[in-house]
Amino acid sequence: MNFNLSDFLTFDKMITPTILKVIYYVLMVVVLLAGIAALFAALMSGRQMLAGLFSALIFLVLGPLMVRMYCELLAVLFEIHKNLREINDRGRQTTGYPQAPPPPQAVPGWNS
C-alpha cells in the first residue's frame, strides 16, 4: 500500500475500505455482547422472562446479520467509487480528457 499525503488530503485515496473490516469486527463483538447481556437480563427478570428471552434471541440472530448487511452496503459504495474512478481514468487515457468536445455542427436546412 502506497501512502501519499496529497492523495489523502484531496480525498483521491479512500481509507474507509481498509478500516471497514476493523469496524465490522468491533461492531460484531459489541452486538454479540449486547445480545448476551440482554439474554442474562431476561433470565434475571421475573415476570417478563419469556418476552425478554425472545427479544434477546432475536437480537442475537438479527444483530450480526444487520451489521453484516450495513458493512456490505458500505463496501459496495466504495467498490462503485473505485470502478467509476477506473472508468474515468481509462476515459482520460483514450480521449485526452479534460479537453472540451468539439462544438456541434449545424444541420443543413435547419434555421438557428
PDB file of C-alpha atoms in Angstrom:
ATOM      1  CA  MET A   1       0.000   0.000   0.000  1.00  0.00           C
ATOM      2  CA  ASN A   2       1.494   3.264  -1.153  1.00  0.00           C
ATOM      3  CA  PHE A   3       0.784   6.236   1.121  1.00  0.00           C
ATOM      4  CA  ASN A   4       0.779   9.657  -0.494  1.00  0.00           C
ATOM      5  CA  LEU A   5      -0.151  12.640   1.665  1.00  0.00           C
ATOM      6  CA  SER A   6      -1.588  14.644  -1.229  1.00  0.00           C
ATOM      7  CA  ASP A   7      -3.929  11.745  -2.138  1.00  0.00           C
ATOM      8  CA  PHE A   8      -5.035  11.621   1.487  1.00  0.00           C
ATOM      9  CA  LEU A   9      -5.655  15.362   1.759  1.00  0.00           C
ATOM     10  CA  THR A  10      -7.517  15.632  -1.561  1.00  0.00           C
ATOM     11  CA  PHE A  11      -9.645  12.513  -0.934  1.00  0.00           C
ATOM     12  CA  ASP A  12      -8.207  10.777  -4.008  1.00  0.00           C
ATOM     13  CA  LYS A  13      -7.335   7.752  -1.859  1.00  0.00           C
ATOM     14  CA  MET A  14     -10.129   6.274   0.258  1.00  0.00           C
ATOM     15  CA  ILE A  15      -9.093   4.888   3.650  1.00  0.00           C
ATOM     16  CA  THR A  16     -12.503   3.715   4.821  1.00  0.00           C
ATOM     17  CA  PRO A  17     -12.484   0.404   2.885  1.00  0.00           C
ATOM     18  CA  THR A  18      -9.443  -0.739   4.860  1.00  0.00           C
ATOM     19  CA  ILE A  19     -10.902   0.479   8.144  1.00  0.00           C
ATOM     20  CA  LEU A  20     -14.268  -1.110   7.322  1.00  0.00           C
ATOM     21  CA  LYS A  21     -13.066  -4.604   8.256  1.00  0.00           C
ATOM     22  CA  VAL A  22     -11.980  -3.416  11.694  1.00  0.00           C
ATOM     23  CA  ILE A  23     -15.297  -1.612  12.154  1.00  0.00           C
ATOM     24  CA  TYR A  24     -17.137  -4.809  11.177  1.00  0.00           C
ATOM     25  CA  TYR A  25     -15.353  -6.932  13.780  1.00  0.00           C
ATOM     26  CA  VAL A  26     -15.761  -4.314  16.520  1.00  0.00           C
ATOM     27  CA  LEU A  27     -19.477  -3.933  15.801  1.00  0.00           C
ATOM     28  CA  MET A  28     -19.913  -7.699  15.702  1.00  0.00           C
ATOM     29  CA  VAL A  29     -18.349  -8.073  19.148  1.00  0.00           C
ATOM     30  CA  VAL A  30     -20.465  -5.201  20.518  1.00  0.00           C
ATOM     31  CA  VAL A  31     -23.692  -6.679  19.112  1.00  0.00           C
ATOM     32  CA  LEU A  32     -22.926 -10.156  20.433  1.00  0.00           C
ATOM     33  CA  LEU A  33     -22.005  -8.837  23.897  1.00  0.00           C
ATOM     34  CA  ALA A  34     -25.178  -6.741  23.970  1.00  0.00           C
ATOM     35  CA  GLY A  35     -27.219  -9.785  22.952  1.00  0.00           C
ATOM     36  CA  ILE A  36     -25.651 -11.909  25.681  1.00  0.00           C
ATOM     37  CA  ALA A  37     -26.251  -9.122  28.218  1.00  0.00           C
ATOM     38  CA  ALA A  38     -29.892  -8.918  27.109  1.00  0.00           C
ATOM     39  CA  LEU A  39     -30.160 -12.685  27.473  1.00  0.00           C
ATOM     40  CA  PHE A  40     -28.867 -12.581  31.056  1.00  0.00           C
ATOM     41  CA  ALA A  41     -31.085  -9.595  31.846  1.00  0.00           C
ATOM     42  CA  ALA A  42     -34.066 -11.560  30.561  1.00  0.00           C
ATOM     43  CA  LEU A  43     -33.135 -14.534  32.738  1.00  0.00           C
ATOM     44  CA  MET A  44     -32.900 -12.277  35.799  1.00  0.00           C
ATOM     45  CA  SER A  45     -36.253 -10.597  35.216  1.00  0.00           C
ATOM     46  CA  GLY A  46     -39.187 -12.288  36.808  1.00  0.00           C
ATOM     47  CA  ARG A  47     -42.439 -11.512  35.064  1.00  0.00           C
ATOM     48  CA  GLN A  48     -41.343 -10.751  31.524  1.00  0.00           C
ATOM     49  CA  MET A  49     -38.738 -13.508  31.201  1.00  0.00           C
ATOM     50  CA  LEU A  50     -40.262 -15.163  28.135  1.00  0.00           C
ATOM     51  CA  ALA A  51     -40.602 -11.887  26.216  1.00  0.00           C
ATOM     52  CA  GLY A  52     -37.077 -10.900  27.247  1.00  0.00           C
ATOM     53  CA  LEU A  53     -35.661 -14.241  26.129  1.00  0.00           C
ATOM     54  CA  PHE A  54     -37.453 -13.960  22.809  1.00  0.00           C
ATOM     55  CA  SER A  55     -36.219 -10.407  22.171  1.00  0.00           C
ATOM     56  CA  ALA A  56     -32.658 -11.321  23.238  1.00  0.00           C
ATOM     57  CA  LEU A  57     -32.618 -14.276  20.841  1.00  0.00           C
ATOM     58  CA  ILE A  58     -33.972 -12.094  18.034  1.00  0.00           C
ATOM     59  CA  PHE A  59     -31.220  -9.563  18.820  1.00  0.00           C
ATOM     60  CA  LEU A  60     -28.565 -12.296  18.787  1.00  0.00           C
ATOM     61  CA  VAL A  61     -29.752 -13.571  15.408  1.00  0.00           C
ATOM     62  CA  LEU A  62     -30.655 -10.339  13.619  1.00  0.00           C
ATOM     63  CA  GLY A  63     -27.972  -8.118  15.154  1.00  0.00           C
ATOM     64  CA  PRO A  64     -24.971  -9.741  13.435  1.00  0.00           C
ATOM     65  CA  LEU A  65     -26.981 -10.023  10.221  1.00  0.00           C
ATOM     66  CA  MET A  66     -27.776  -6.303  10.247  1.00  0.00           C
ATOM     67  CA  VAL A  67     -24.149  -5.406  10.995  1.00  0.00           C
ATOM     68  CA  ARG A  68     -23.031  -7.559   8.064  1.00  0.00           C
ATOM     69  CA  MET A  69     -25.583  -6.005   5.711  1.00  0.00           C
ATOM     70  CA  TYR A  70     -24.592  -2.471   6.737  1.00  0.00           C
ATOM     71  CA  CYS A  71     -20.884  -3.131   6.219  1.00  0.00           C
ATOM     72  CA  GLU A  72     -21.539  -4.824   2.869  1.00  0.00           C
ATOM     73  CA  LEU A  73     -23.565  -1.816   1.760  1.00  0.00           C
ATOM     74  CA  LEU A  74     -20.674   0.483   2.608  1.00  0.00           C
ATOM     75  CA  ALA A  75     -18.250  -1.844   0.831  1.00  0.00           C
ATOM     76  CA  VAL A  76     -20.444  -1.800  -2.297  1.00  0.00           C
ATOM     77  CA  LEU A  77     -20.458   2.002  -2.294  1.00  0.00           C
ATOM     78  CA  PHE A  78     -16.678   2.117  -2.140  1.00  0.00           C
ATOM     79  CA  GLU A  79     -16.394  -0.560  -4.840  1.00  0.00           C
ATOM     80  CA  ILE A  80     -18.647   1.548  -7.083  1.00  0.00           C
ATOM     81  CA  HIS A  81     -16.399   4.534  -6.394  1.00  0.00           C
ATOM     82  CA  LYS A  82     -13.315   2.517  -7.316  1.00  0.00           C
ATOM     83  CA  ASN A  83     -14.885   1.267 -10.553  1.00  0.00           C
ATOM     84  CA  LEU A  84     -16.036   4.746 -11.555  1.00  0.00           C
ATOM     85  CA  ARG A  85     -12.556   6.101 -10.918  1.00  0.00           C
ATOM     86  CA  GLU A  86     -11.076   3.360 -13.158  1.00  0.00           C
ATOM     87  CA  ILE A  87     -13.582   4.150 -15.917  1.00  0.00           C
ATOM     88  CA  ASN A  88     -12.757   7.838 -15.615  1.00  0.00           C
ATOM     89  CA  ASP A  89      -9.017   7.165 -15.778  1.00  0.00           C
ATOM     90  CA  ARG A  90      -9.437   4.945 -18.849  1.00  0.00           C
ATOM     91  CA  GLY A  91     -11.527   7.661 -20.493  1.00  0.00           C
ATOM     92  CA  ARG A  92      -8.822  10.236 -19.853  1.00  0.00           C
ATOM     93  CA  GLN A  93      -6.193   7.995 -21.429  1.00  0.00           C
ATOM     94  CA  THR A  94      -8.160   7.250 -24.589  1.00  0.00           C
ATOM     95  CA  THR A  95      -9.911  10.572 -25.248  1.00  0.00           C
ATOM     96  CA  GLY A  96      -7.415  13.073 -23.969  1.00  0.00           C
ATOM     97  CA  TYR A  97      -9.897  14.362 -21.408  1.00  0.00           C
ATOM     98  CA  PRO A  98     -10.201  17.079 -19.967  1.00  0.00           C
ATOM     99  CA  GLN A  99     -10.349  18.677 -23.415  1.00  0.00           C
ATOM    100  CA  ALA A 100     -13.757  20.020 -24.310  1.00  0.00           C
ATOM    101  CA  PRO A 101     -15.606  18.183 -27.068  1.00  0.00           C
ATOM    102  CA  PRO A 102     -15.910  19.994 -30.406  1.00  0.00           C
ATOM    103  CA  PRO A 103     -18.990  22.177 -30.802  1.00  0.00           C
ATOM    104  CA  PRO A 104     -21.940  20.572 -32.574  1.00  0.00           C
ATOM    105  CA  GLN A 105     -22.143  21.084 -36.304  1.00  0.00           C
ATOM    106  CA  ALA A 106     -25.066  22.944 -37.830  1.00  0.00           C
ATOM    107  CA  VAL A 107     -27.570  20.725 -39.546  1.00  0.00           C
ATOM    108  CA  PRO A 108     -28.204  21.861 -43.137  1.00  0.00           C
ATOM    109  CA  GLY A 109     -31.729  23.090 -43.704  1.00  0.00           C
ATOM    110  CA  TRP A 110     -32.347  23.984 -40.037  1.00  0.00           C
ATOM    111  CA  ASN A 111     -32.663  27.589 -39.004  1.00  0.00           C
ATOM    112  CA  SER A 112     -30.963  28.610 -35.828  1.00  0.00           C
TER     113      SER A 112
END
